[in-house]
């Protein structure tokens, strides 16, 4: 686990929270209406002491029962109005705020979809999950409650203080005595609480990551009998989080103590001083009653300030965490510049080292200018796939490490299928990922039919290139939906059937509900080979011009593989393909083979040529044979 990071950067909670405005704007009218209603309701409460004063100094002093009954009726009506208004406020805010939460969540999800792979490589999934759930819930609660009540209680306190000063200004000053120490405590508290709140929310993210990993890796944990150590590690994280939460509770207790005690002492002092004045005849009993009941009515608004501030701090932290993700640059924003901005300040959640954004790397070679999206794209011709002195280094690799790919030159002719062979870790997967721009080349350029891929809109590029990866991923949807993801929207049953046939995935028709059977996490579990074949069907269903297959047949038995190859050969006649392969049988499917070694393409030729002329190739192929 990466250590949890408390970023102790100073930030203003108010400025952070102001970033929520664009989301709150659509519901601002209701929110302001709700706040106004709450202010009126709260101030209604402050009229009650004035009625009491009138009762004590009037009907009670005059022993007039009718007047007392009338006063009681007024009090009842006031109480009723207050309750009604608070109810109205709740009704006003509930719906618009769930709308704010929903739109923020949808925005985050859409953004996550558009972030480059390099971003997802760096960020732990639990951190993203916790931001989309816990943090957004905190924000909704903040908008519903503390935001309104900080305002409402502030106004109520102000009005109450004015009323008290108007009743008797000396008593008012006694009550106002603790203001300065209370405010000072609040300021100190805010700063400290902000740090601990951030720590706690980051730790929730780590916890989410561990839960997620152990659910996904449950077979490995069980298979290796690691459930005890896993549970121990989890308990450790839980204990850390509990420690942080206790620190929060202690801070809250301290500020609560100060905020409750000091005003109580002041009220006691005012009671004493007021009684002396009443005894000496300087003050009417009704005024003292009104004064003290106003002071008591202000107890809740004052006491609540502590936890309202705490909740606001948590909301500010949540906002900060939310926008760390939202500020990360999307793929389309700028072709080569990966994440910059606030996310670059927090790569630590993620892996620890700060690295310069890809596009701004000083070591980008002169060839770089050719990859500029501004360069005029040559007219498309029938040229196939061309790698032109392509170098690549992972964004999180040390700047002085040797690049994963260095000056790769490779030409795959139109309609040709090229096998890519290389030892494990030689960079085959990396090279294939460059074609649909899942990663950006560090230097050099890649062209498809003569068009520079960086000059094309990504959507267009990815419509041209279809991929199947080593690790076949199926989503929680039907088999048909999973496969048809690879085609445009008007593809239907015939395309699906053809793709399943090519990928030798006809087993799909015999599943309980045929191609409508649900698969993925929420559905039926399939074997590795079955999943690979569906992923392959997804790659070929759209009849792509360019097909990139990263070792798509590794989990198939030899006979199925041969059948897939025979069917693929038909598809590949009008498709330009790059196929990562390990076994000679897969390599034989291709027209030519390229050998990747030491980050470069060291040999290109037919399987038989390379077997004869290249010792490394012969070794790789024979090694594979032995394994079988
Ligand atoms: N996301 C990544 N970030 C940093 N390094 C990576 C990443 N993915 C792969 N690598 C490194 O790049 C090298 C090539 O990996 P890869 O292309 O997956 O090899 P192959 O597919 O040929 O087995 C390996 O040394 C691997 O450690
Ligand atoms: Mg690989």
mmCIF file of N, CA, C and O in Angstrom, residues 220-314:
data_model
loop_
_atom_site.group_PDB
_atom_site.id
_atom_site.type_symbol
_atom_site.label_atom_id
_atom_site.label_comp_id
_atom_site.label_asym_id
_atom_site.label_seq_id
_atom_site.Cartn_x
_atom_site.Cartn_y
_atom_site.Cartn_z
ATOM 1 N N UNK A 220 -6.660 -15.729 -5.490
ATOM 2 C CA UNK A 220 -5.243 -15.769 -5.146
ATOM 3 C C UNK A 220 -5.076 -15.765 -3.637
ATOM 4 O O UNK A 220 -4.299 -16.542 -3.075
ATOM 5 N N UNK A 221 -5.856 -14.938 -2.970
ATOM 6 C CA UNK A 221 -5.747 -14.862 -1.509
ATOM 7 C C UNK A 221 -6.067 -16.213 -0.891
ATOM 8 O O UNK A 221 -5.348 -16.719 -0.035
ATOM 9 N N UNK A 222 -7.126 -16.844 -1.355
ATOM 10 C CA UNK A 222 -7.508 -18.149 -0.827
ATOM 11 C C UNK A 222 -6.492 -19.212 -1.239
ATOM 12 O O UNK A 222 -6.044 -20.004 -0.422
ATOM 13 N N UNK A 223 -6.126 -19.171 -2.507
ATOM 14 C CA UNK A 223 -5.220 -20.180 -3.045
ATOM 15 C C UNK A 223 -3.887 -20.208 -2.314
ATOM 16 O O UNK A 223 -3.291 -21.275 -2.133
ATOM 17 N N UNK A 224 -3.419 -19.049 -1.911
ATOM 18 C CA UNK A 224 -2.143 -19.000 -1.206
ATOM 19 C C UNK A 224 -2.332 -18.940 0.303
ATOM 20 O O UNK A 224 -1.384 -18.695 1.040
ATOM 21 N N UNK A 225 -3.578 -19.133 0.748
ATOM 22 C CA UNK A 225 -3.845 -19.118 2.180
ATOM 23 C C UNK A 225 -3.455 -17.806 2.825
ATOM 24 O O UNK A 225 -2.925 -17.783 3.935
ATOM 25 N N UNK A 226 -3.691 -16.711 2.111
ATOM 26 C CA UNK A 226 -3.249 -15.423 2.649
ATOM 27 C C UNK A 226 -4.377 -14.676 3.346
ATOM 28 O O UNK A 226 -4.229 -13.500 3.641
ATOM 29 N N UNK A 227 -5.531 -15.329 3.576
ATOM 30 C CA UNK A 227 -6.637 -14.528 4.105
ATOM 31 C C UNK A 227 -6.318 -13.939 5.464
ATOM 32 O O UNK A 227 -6.760 -12.857 5.790
ATOM 33 N N UNK A 228 -5.489 -14.697 6.273
ATOM 34 C CA UNK A 228 -5.173 -14.146 7.595
ATOM 35 C C UNK A 228 -4.324 -12.904 7.485
ATOM 36 O O UNK A 228 -4.606 -11.875 8.080
ATOM 37 N N UNK A 229 -3.254 -12.990 6.679
ATOM 38 C CA UNK A 229 -2.365 -11.827 6.582
ATOM 39 C C UNK A 229 -3.079 -10.671 5.909
ATOM 40 O O UNK A 229 -2.878 -9.508 6.255
ATOM 41 N N UNK A 230 -3.971 -11.010 4.966
ATOM 42 C CA UNK A 230 -4.741 -9.961 4.300
ATOM 43 C C UNK A 230 -5.659 -9.268 5.307
ATOM 44 O O UNK A 230 -5.747 -8.045 5.344
ATOM 45 N N UNK A 231 -6.297 -10.090 6.138
ATOM 46 C CA UNK A 231 -7.189 -9.520 7.149
ATOM 47 C C UNK A 231 -6.388 -8.672 8.135
ATOM 48 O O UNK A 231 -6.843 -7.623 8.592
ATOM 49 N N UNK A 232 -5.156 -9.144 8.434
ATOM 50 C CA UNK A 232 -4.318 -8.381 9.362
ATOM 51 C C UNK A 232 -3.987 -7.009 8.768
ATOM 52 O O UNK A 232 -4.090 -5.985 9.428
ATOM 53 N N UNK A 233 -3.610 -7.028 7.496
ATOM 54 C CA UNK A 233 -3.256 -5.766 6.829
ATOM 55 C C UNK A 233 -4.459 -4.833 6.810
ATOM 56 O O UNK A 233 -4.339 -3.625 7.035
ATOM 57 N N UNK A 234 -5.628 -5.437 6.579
ATOM 58 C CA UNK A 234 -6.840 -4.625 6.531
ATOM 59 C C UNK A 234 -7.135 -4.016 7.904
ATOM 60 O O UNK A 234 -7.436 -2.838 8.024
ATOM 61 N N UNK A 235 -6.987 -4.893 8.948
ATOM 62 C CA UNK A 235 -7.222 -4.395 10.310
ATOM 63 C C UNK A 235 -6.297 -3.233 10.630
ATOM 64 O O UNK A 235 -6.683 -2.258 11.268
ATOM 65 N N UNK A 236 -5.058 -3.360 10.151
ATOM 66 C CA UNK A 236 -4.078 -2.305 10.398
ATOM 67 C C UNK A 236 -4.562 -0.974 9.801
ATOM 68 O O UNK A 236 -4.530 0.067 10.461
ATOM 69 N N UNK A 237 -5.034 -1.051 8.562
ATOM 70 C CA UNK A 237 -5.552 0.167 7.909
ATOM 71 C C UNK A 237 -6.767 0.720 8.643
ATOM 72 O O UNK A 237 -6.908 1.929 8.817
ATOM 73 N N UNK A 238 -7.632 -0.211 9.065
ATOM 74 C CA UNK A 238 -8.837 0.216 9.787
ATOM 75 C C UNK A 238 -8.437 0.920 11.069
ATOM 76 O O UNK A 238 -9.003 1.952 11.441
ATOM 77 N N UNK A 239 -7.391 0.351 11.748
ATOM 78 C CA UNK A 239 -6.947 0.951 12.999
ATOM 79 C C UNK A 239 -6.403 2.360 12.744
ATOM 80 O O UNK A 239 -6.672 3.287 13.495
ATOM 81 N N UNK A 240 -5.632 2.496 11.656
ATOM 82 C CA UNK A 240 -5.082 3.820 11.331
ATOM 83 C C UNK A 240 -6.215 4.813 11.104
ATOM 84 O O UNK A 240 -6.192 5.925 11.628
ATOM 85 N N UNK A 241 -7.215 4.366 10.347
ATOM 86 C CA UNK A 241 -8.335 5.255 10.041
ATOM 87 C C UNK A 241 -9.079 5.616 11.320
ATOM 88 O O UNK A 241 -9.470 6.761 11.533
ATOM 89 N N UNK A 242 -9.230 4.610 12.197
ATOM 90 C CA UNK A 242 -9.924 4.848 13.453
ATOM 91 C C UNK A 242 -9.155 5.880 14.271
ATOM 92 O O UNK A 242 -9.740 6.793 14.864
ATOM 93 N N UNK A 243 -7.827 5.749 14.286
ATOM 94 C CA UNK A 243 -6.993 6.715 14.995
ATOM 95 C C UNK A 243 -7.234 8.126 14.475
ATOM 96 O O UNK A 243 -7.393 9.072 15.250
ATOM 97 N N UNK A 244 -7.295 8.242 13.148
ATOM 98 C CA UNK A 244 -7.510 9.564 12.555
ATOM 99 C C UNK A 244 -8.885 10.097 12.926
ATOM 100 O O UNK A 244 -9.039 11.273 13.251
ATOM 101 N N UNK A 245 -9.894 9.196 12.883
ATOM 102 C CA UNK A 245 -11.249 9.635 13.227
ATOM 103 C C UNK A 245 -11.308 10.066 14.692
ATOM 104 O O UNK A 245 -12.012 11.023 15.037
ATOM 105 N N UNK A 246 -10.554 9.340 15.560
ATOM 106 C CA UNK A 246 -10.550 9.724 16.972
ATOM 107 C C UNK A 246 -9.906 11.089 17.160
ATOM 108 O O UNK A 246 -10.329 11.880 17.993
ATOM 109 N N UNK A 247 -8.868 11.346 16.343
ATOM 110 C CA UNK A 247 -8.241 12.672 16.433
ATOM 111 C C UNK A 247 -9.246 13.748 16.071
ATOM 112 O O UNK A 247 -9.315 14.794 16.700
ATOM 113 N N UNK A 248 -10.037 13.460 15.031
ATOM 114 C CA UNK A 248 -11.077 14.405 14.645
ATOM 115 C C UNK A 248 -12.059 14.610 15.798
ATOM 116 O O UNK A 248 -12.436 15.737 16.110
ATOM 117 N N UNK A 249 -12.450 13.487 16.431
ATOM 118 C CA UNK A 249 -13.431 13.565 17.510
ATOM 119 C C UNK A 249 -12.871 14.381 18.676
ATOM 120 O O UNK A 249 -13.579 15.192 19.277
ATOM 121 N N UNK A 250 -11.568 14.150 18.973
ATOM 122 C CA UNK A 250 -10.955 14.902 20.081
ATOM 123 C C UNK A 250 -10.960 16.396 19.792
ATOM 124 O O UNK A 250 -11.272 17.210 20.657
ATOM 125 N N UNK A 251 -10.617 16.748 18.553
ATOM 126 C CA UNK A 251 -10.613 18.168 18.194
ATOM 127 C C UNK A 251 -12.006 18.759 18.332
ATOM 128 O O UNK A 251 -12.190 19.862 18.842
ATOM 129 N N UNK A 252 -12.986 17.983 17.853
ATOM 130 C CA UNK A 252 -14.362 18.443 17.906
ATOM 131 C C UNK A 252 -14.785 18.622 19.365
ATOM 132 O O UNK A 252 -15.461 19.599 19.718
ATOM 133 N N UNK A 253 -14.345 17.673 20.225
ATOM 134 C CA UNK A 253 -14.698 17.751 21.643
ATOM 135 C C UNK A 253 -14.108 19.016 22.251
ATOM 136 O O UNK A 253 -14.770 19.706 23.029
ATOM 137 N N UNK A 254 -12.850 19.317 21.886
ATOM 138 C CA UNK A 254 -12.201 20.499 22.448
ATOM 139 C C UNK A 254 -12.972 21.761 22.074
ATOM 140 O O UNK A 254 -13.324 22.569 22.933
ATOM 141 N N UNK A 255 -13.240 21.902 20.765
ATOM 142 C CA UNK A 255 -13.893 23.143 20.351
ATOM 143 C C UNK A 255 -15.306 23.212 20.911
ATOM 144 O O UNK A 255 -15.781 24.255 21.333
ATOM 145 N N UNK A 256 -15.957 22.052 20.977
ATOM 146 C CA UNK A 256 -17.287 22.001 21.552
ATOM 147 C C UNK A 256 -17.221 22.480 23.007
ATOM 148 O O UNK A 256 -18.035 23.308 23.444
ATOM 149 N N UNK A 257 -16.226 21.986 23.725
ATOM 150 C CA UNK A 257 -16.055 22.385 25.129
ATOM 151 C C UNK A 257 -15.941 23.893 25.255
ATOM 152 O O UNK A 257 -16.641 24.519 26.059
ATOM 153 N N UNK A 258 -15.078 24.488 24.436
ATOM 154 C CA UNK A 258 -14.859 25.936 24.516
ATOM 155 C C UNK A 258 -16.146 26.682 24.163
ATOM 156 O O UNK A 258 -16.580 27.595 24.870
ATOM 157 N N UNK A 259 -16.767 26.242 23.052
ATOM 158 C CA UNK A 259 -17.938 26.960 22.550
ATOM 159 C C UNK A 259 -19.131 26.833 23.495
ATOM 160 O O UNK A 259 -19.962 27.720 23.589
ATOM 161 N N UNK A 260 -19.209 25.708 24.219
ATOM 162 C CA UNK A 260 -20.337 25.536 25.132
ATOM 163 C C UNK A 260 -20.051 26.223 26.468
ATOM 164 O O UNK A 260 -20.898 26.928 27.009
ATOM 165 N N UNK A 261 -18.833 26.012 26.975
ATOM 166 C CA UNK A 261 -18.534 26.482 28.335
ATOM 167 C C UNK A 261 -18.526 28.004 28.434
ATOM 168 O O UNK A 261 -19.189 28.581 29.296
ATOM 169 N N UNK A 262 -17.793 28.658 27.560
ATOM 170 C CA UNK A 262 -17.623 30.105 27.702
ATOM 171 C C UNK A 262 -18.963 30.856 27.679
ATOM 172 O O UNK A 262 -19.226 31.664 28.567
ATOM 173 N N UNK A 263 -19.840 30.576 26.698
ATOM 174 C CA UNK A 263 -21.129 31.271 26.726
ATOM 175 C C UNK A 263 -21.955 30.962 27.976
ATOM 176 O O UNK A 263 -22.628 31.842 28.497
ATOM 177 N N UNK A 264 -21.869 29.689 28.477
ATOM 178 C CA UNK A 264 -22.629 29.341 29.685
ATOM 179 C C UNK A 264 -22.166 30.214 30.850
ATOM 180 O O UNK A 264 -22.966 30.719 31.635
ATOM 181 N N UNK A 265 -20.822 30.356 30.955
ATOM 182 C CA UNK A 265 -20.256 31.176 32.023
ATOM 183 C C UNK A 265 -20.782 32.606 31.877
ATOM 184 O O UNK A 265 -21.195 33.242 32.853
ATOM 185 N N UNK A 266 -20.791 33.087 30.610
ATOM 186 C CA UNK A 266 -21.246 34.454 30.373
ATOM 187 C C UNK A 266 -22.716 34.603 30.755
ATOM 188 O O UNK A 266 -23.112 35.608 31.355
ATOM 189 N N UNK A 267 -23.541 33.579 30.429
ATOM 190 C CA UNK A 267 -24.964 33.643 30.781
ATOM 191 C C UNK A 267 -25.126 33.678 32.303
ATOM 192 O O UNK A 267 -25.920 34.455 32.852
ATOM 193 N N UNK A 268 -24.311 32.839 32.981
ATOM 194 C CA UNK A 268 -24.336 32.827 34.449
ATOM 195 C C UNK A 268 -24.019 34.213 34.996
ATOM 196 O O UNK A 268 -24.722 34.737 35.886
ATOM 197 N N UNK A 269 -22.972 34.815 34.439
ATOM 198 C CA UNK A 269 -22.553 36.135 34.906
ATOM 199 C C UNK A 269 -23.663 37.153 34.666
ATOM 200 O O UNK A 269 -23.959 37.989 35.536
ATOM 201 N N UNK A 270 -24.310 37.053 33.455
ATOM 202 C CA UNK A 270 -25.369 38.002 33.130
ATOM 203 C C UNK A 270 -26.556 37.822 34.071
ATOM 204 O O UNK A 270 -27.183 38.808 34.505
ATOM 205 N N UNK A 271 -26.860 36.553 34.412
ATOM 206 C CA UNK A 271 -27.970 36.267 35.328
ATOM 207 C C UNK A 271 -27.713 36.931 36.681
ATOM 208 O O UNK A 271 -28.588 37.601 37.258
ATOM 209 N N UNK A 272 -26.468 36.754 37.140
ATOM 210 C CA UNK A 272 -26.095 37.337 38.434
ATOM 211 C C UNK A 272 -26.236 38.863 38.394
ATOM 212 O O UNK A 272 -26.909 39.477 39.213
ATOM 213 N N UNK A 273 -25.599 39.478 37.390
ATOM 214 C CA UNK A 273 -25.582 40.928 37.255
ATOM 215 C C UNK A 273 -27.001 41.463 37.031
ATOM 216 O O UNK A 273 -27.396 42.459 37.645
ATOM 217 N N UNK A 274 -27.811 40.753 36.246
ATOM 218 C CA UNK A 274 -29.186 41.164 35.976
ATOM 219 C C UNK A 274 -30.037 41.108 37.247
ATOM 220 O O UNK A 274 -30.806 42.033 37.532
ATOM 221 N N UNK A 275 -29.867 40.021 38.056
ATOM 222 C CA UNK A 275 -30.654 39.876 39.281
ATOM 223 C C UNK A 275 -30.353 41.032 40.232
ATOM 224 O O UNK A 275 -31.255 41.589 40.864
ATOM 225 N N UNK A 276 -29.046 41.370 40.327
ATOM 226 C CA UNK A 276 -28.653 42.485 41.194
ATOM 227 C C UNK A 276 -29.380 43.751 40.752
ATOM 228 O O UNK A 276 -29.955 44.483 41.560
ATOM 229 N N UNK A 277 -29.408 43.963 39.417
ATOM 230 C CA UNK A 277 -30.034 45.179 38.895
ATOM 231 C C UNK A 277 -31.535 45.192 39.141
ATOM 232 O O UNK A 277 -32.103 46.226 39.480
ATOM 233 N N UNK A 278 -32.193 44.007 38.984
ATOM 234 C CA UNK A 278 -33.634 43.924 39.226
ATOM 235 C C UNK A 278 -33.916 44.214 40.700
ATOM 236 O O UNK A 278 -34.826 44.982 41.040
ATOM 237 N N UNK A 279 -33.069 43.628 41.581
ATOM 238 C CA UNK A 279 -33.253 43.833 43.022
ATOM 239 C C UNK A 279 -33.128 45.313 43.347
ATOM 240 O O UNK A 279 -33.861 45.842 44.189
ATOM 241 N N UNK A 280 -32.201 45.992 42.682
ATOM 242 C CA UNK A 280 -32.010 47.409 42.965
ATOM 243 C C UNK A 280 -33.027 48.281 42.223
ATOM 244 O O UNK A 280 -33.002 49.500 42.348
ATOM 245 N N UNK A 281 -33.886 47.646 41.412
ATOM 246 C CA UNK A 281 -34.934 48.385 40.719
ATOM 247 C C UNK A 281 -34.464 49.092 39.464
ATOM 248 O O UNK A 281 -35.184 49.899 38.883
ATOM 249 N N UNK A 282 -33.241 48.782 38.981
ATOM 250 C CA UNK A 282 -32.745 49.432 37.761
ATOM 251 C C UNK A 282 -33.265 48.750 36.504
ATOM 252 O O UNK A 282 -33.095 49.271 35.395
ATOM 253 N N UNK A 283 -33.830 47.524 36.654
ATOM 254 C CA UNK A 283 -34.195 46.723 35.485
ATOM 255 C C UNK A 283 -35.534 46.068 35.768
ATOM 256 O O UNK A 283 -35.768 45.607 36.884
ATOM 257 N N UNK A 284 -36.442 46.001 34.734
ATOM 258 C CA UNK A 284 -37.712 45.317 34.978
ATOM 259 C C UNK A 284 -37.488 43.808 34.898
ATOM 260 O O UNK A 284 -36.599 43.345 34.176
ATOM 261 N N UNK A 285 -38.285 43.060 35.656
ATOM 262 C CA UNK A 285 -38.153 41.597 35.648
ATOM 263 C C UNK A 285 -38.375 41.075 34.228
ATOM 264 O O UNK A 285 -37.705 40.147 33.762
ATOM 265 N N UNK A 286 -39.349 41.678 33.528
ATOM 266 C CA UNK A 286 -39.657 41.240 32.153
ATOM 267 C C UNK A 286 -38.449 41.382 31.247
ATOM 268 O O UNK A 286 -38.168 40.500 30.426
ATOM 269 N N UNK A 287 -37.698 42.467 31.401
ATOM 270 C CA UNK A 287 -36.525 42.658 30.552
ATOM 271 C C UNK A 287 -35.488 41.570 30.822
ATOM 272 O O UNK A 287 -34.892 41.018 29.890
ATOM 273 N N UNK A 288 -35.296 41.270 32.116
ATOM 274 C CA UNK A 288 -34.311 40.232 32.445
ATOM 275 C C UNK A 288 -34.752 38.889 31.863
ATOM 276 O O UNK A 288 -33.945 38.144 31.279
ATOM 277 N N UNK A 289 -36.051 38.573 31.991
ATOM 278 C CA UNK A 289 -36.568 37.308 31.426
ATOM 279 C C UNK A 289 -36.336 37.293 29.912
ATOM 280 O O UNK A 289 -35.827 36.318 29.344
ATOM 281 N N UNK A 290 -36.692 38.411 29.263
ATOM 282 C CA UNK A 290 -36.518 38.479 27.808
ATOM 283 C C UNK A 290 -35.051 38.329 27.435
ATOM 284 O O UNK A 290 -34.685 37.576 26.518
ATOM 285 N N UNK A 291 -34.215 39.020 28.218
ATOM 286 C CA UNK A 291 -32.790 38.984 27.918
ATOM 287 C C UNK A 291 -32.249 37.554 28.033
ATOM 288 O O UNK A 291 -31.581 37.041 27.134
ATOM 289 N N UNK A 292 -32.586 36.923 29.145
ATOM 290 C CA UNK A 292 -32.031 35.573 29.361
ATOM 291 C C UNK A 292 -32.626 34.574 28.375
ATOM 292 O O UNK A 292 -31.919 33.683 27.893
ATOM 293 N N UNK A 293 -33.912 34.723 28.053
ATOM 294 C CA UNK A 293 -34.437 33.734 27.091
ATOM 295 C C UNK A 293 -33.868 33.984 25.694
ATOM 296 O O UNK A 293 -33.689 33.032 24.934
ATOM 297 N N UNK A 294 -33.535 35.228 25.368
ATOM 298 C CA UNK A 294 -32.847 35.459 24.095
ATOM 299 C C UNK A 294 -31.478 34.780 24.114
ATOM 300 O O UNK A 294 -31.092 34.072 23.176
ATOM 301 N N UNK A 295 -30.768 34.984 25.232
ATOM 302 C CA UNK A 295 -29.437 34.370 25.351
ATOM 303 C C UNK A 295 -29.541 32.853 25.228
ATOM 304 O O UNK A 295 -28.736 32.202 24.544
ATOM 305 N N UNK A 296 -30.571 32.273 25.874
ATOM 306 C CA UNK A 296 -30.730 30.815 25.813
ATOM 307 C C UNK A 296 -31.120 30.376 24.401
ATOM 308 O O UNK A 296 -30.682 29.330 23.924
ATOM 309 N N UNK A 297 -31.925 31.214 23.726
ATOM 310 C CA UNK A 297 -32.322 30.872 22.354
ATOM 311 C C UNK A 297 -31.113 30.884 21.423
ATOM 312 O O UNK A 297 -31.086 30.185 20.408
ATOM 313 N N UNK A 298 -30.095 31.676 21.803
ATOM 314 C CA UNK A 298 -28.904 31.737 20.951
ATOM 315 C C UNK A 298 -27.924 30.604 21.243
ATOM 316 O O UNK A 298 -26.921 30.445 20.567
ATOM 317 N N UNK A 299 -28.208 29.816 22.292
ATOM 318 C CA UNK A 299 -27.255 28.756 22.653
ATOM 319 C C UNK A 299 -27.048 27.780 21.504
ATOM 320 O O UNK A 299 -25.935 27.435 21.157
ATOM 321 N N UNK A 300 -28.136 27.332 20.923
ATOM 322 C CA UNK A 300 -28.013 26.337 19.829
ATOM 323 C C UNK A 300 -27.255 26.926 18.629
ATOM 324 O O UNK A 300 -26.281 26.312 18.170
ATOM 325 N N UNK A 301 -27.623 28.111 18.136
ATOM 326 C CA UNK A 301 -26.860 28.659 17.005
ATOM 327 C C UNK A 301 -25.368 28.776 17.308
ATOM 328 O O UNK A 301 -24.537 28.453 16.453
ATOM 329 N N UNK A 302 -25.018 29.190 18.534
ATOM 330 C CA UNK A 302 -23.596 29.344 18.863
ATOM 331 C C UNK A 302 -22.929 27.975 18.963
ATOM 332 O O UNK A 302 -21.870 27.734 18.384
ATOM 333 N N UNK A 303 -23.601 27.062 19.689
ATOM 334 C CA UNK A 303 -22.979 25.752 19.893
ATOM 335 C C UNK A 303 -22.796 25.003 18.576
ATOM 336 O O UNK A 303 -21.851 24.249 18.394
ATOM 337 N N UNK A 304 -23.711 25.216 17.654
ATOM 338 C CA UNK A 304 -23.645 24.455 16.405
ATOM 339 C C UNK A 304 -22.481 24.908 15.520
ATOM 340 O O UNK A 304 -22.058 24.182 14.631
ATOM 341 N N UNK A 305 -21.966 26.125 15.783
ATOM 342 C CA UNK A 305 -20.902 26.639 14.923
ATOM 343 C C UNK A 305 -19.744 25.634 14.821
ATOM 344 O O UNK A 305 -19.190 25.410 13.752
ATOM 345 N N UNK A 306 -19.418 24.990 15.948
ATOM 346 C CA UNK A 306 -18.277 24.066 15.961
ATOM 347 C C UNK A 306 -18.426 22.972 14.930
ATOM 348 O O UNK A 306 -17.581 22.786 14.058
ATOM 349 N N UNK A 307 -19.543 22.241 14.999
ATOM 350 C CA UNK A 307 -19.619 21.123 14.058
ATOM 351 C C UNK A 307 -19.989 21.570 12.656
ATOM 352 O O UNK A 307 -19.664 20.903 11.672
ATOM 353 N N UNK A 308 -20.631 22.755 12.549
ATOM 354 C CA UNK A 308 -20.868 23.268 11.195
ATOM 355 C C UNK A 308 -19.538 23.571 10.517
ATOM 356 O O UNK A 308 -19.333 23.249 9.338
ATOM 357 N N UNK A 309 -18.612 24.153 11.283
ATOM 358 C CA UNK A 309 -17.288 24.420 10.724
ATOM 359 C C UNK A 309 -16.590 23.114 10.361
ATOM 360 O O UNK A 309 -15.950 23.003 9.317
ATOM 361 N N UNK A 310 -16.722 22.111 11.238
ATOM 362 C CA UNK A 310 -16.083 20.825 10.971
ATOM 363 C C UNK A 310 -16.629 20.219 9.689
ATOM 364 O O UNK A 310 -15.881 19.760 8.817
ATOM 365 N N UNK A 311 -17.968 20.260 9.548
ATOM 366 C CA UNK A 311 -18.563 19.690 8.340
ATOM 367 C C UNK A 311 -18.131 20.475 7.103
ATOM 368 O O UNK A 311 -17.906 19.897 6.036
ATOM 369 N N UNK A 312 -17.996 21.792 7.254
ATOM 370 C CA UNK A 312 -17.563 22.595 6.109
ATOM 371 C C UNK A 312 -16.133 22.241 5.714
ATOM 372 O O UNK A 312 -15.804 22.187 4.529
ATOM 373 N N UNK A 313 -15.302 22.000 6.718
ATOM 374 C CA UNK A 313 -13.924 21.608 6.412
ATOM 375 C C UNK A 313 -13.903 20.294 5.645
ATOM 376 O O UNK A 313 -13.161 20.125 4.689
ATOM 377 N N UNK A 314 -14.713 19.349 6.132
ATOM 378 C CA UNK A 314 -14.761 18.055 5.439
ATOM 379 C C UNK A 314 -15.255 18.238 4.007
ATOM 380 O O UNK A 314 -14.761 17.604 3.071
#
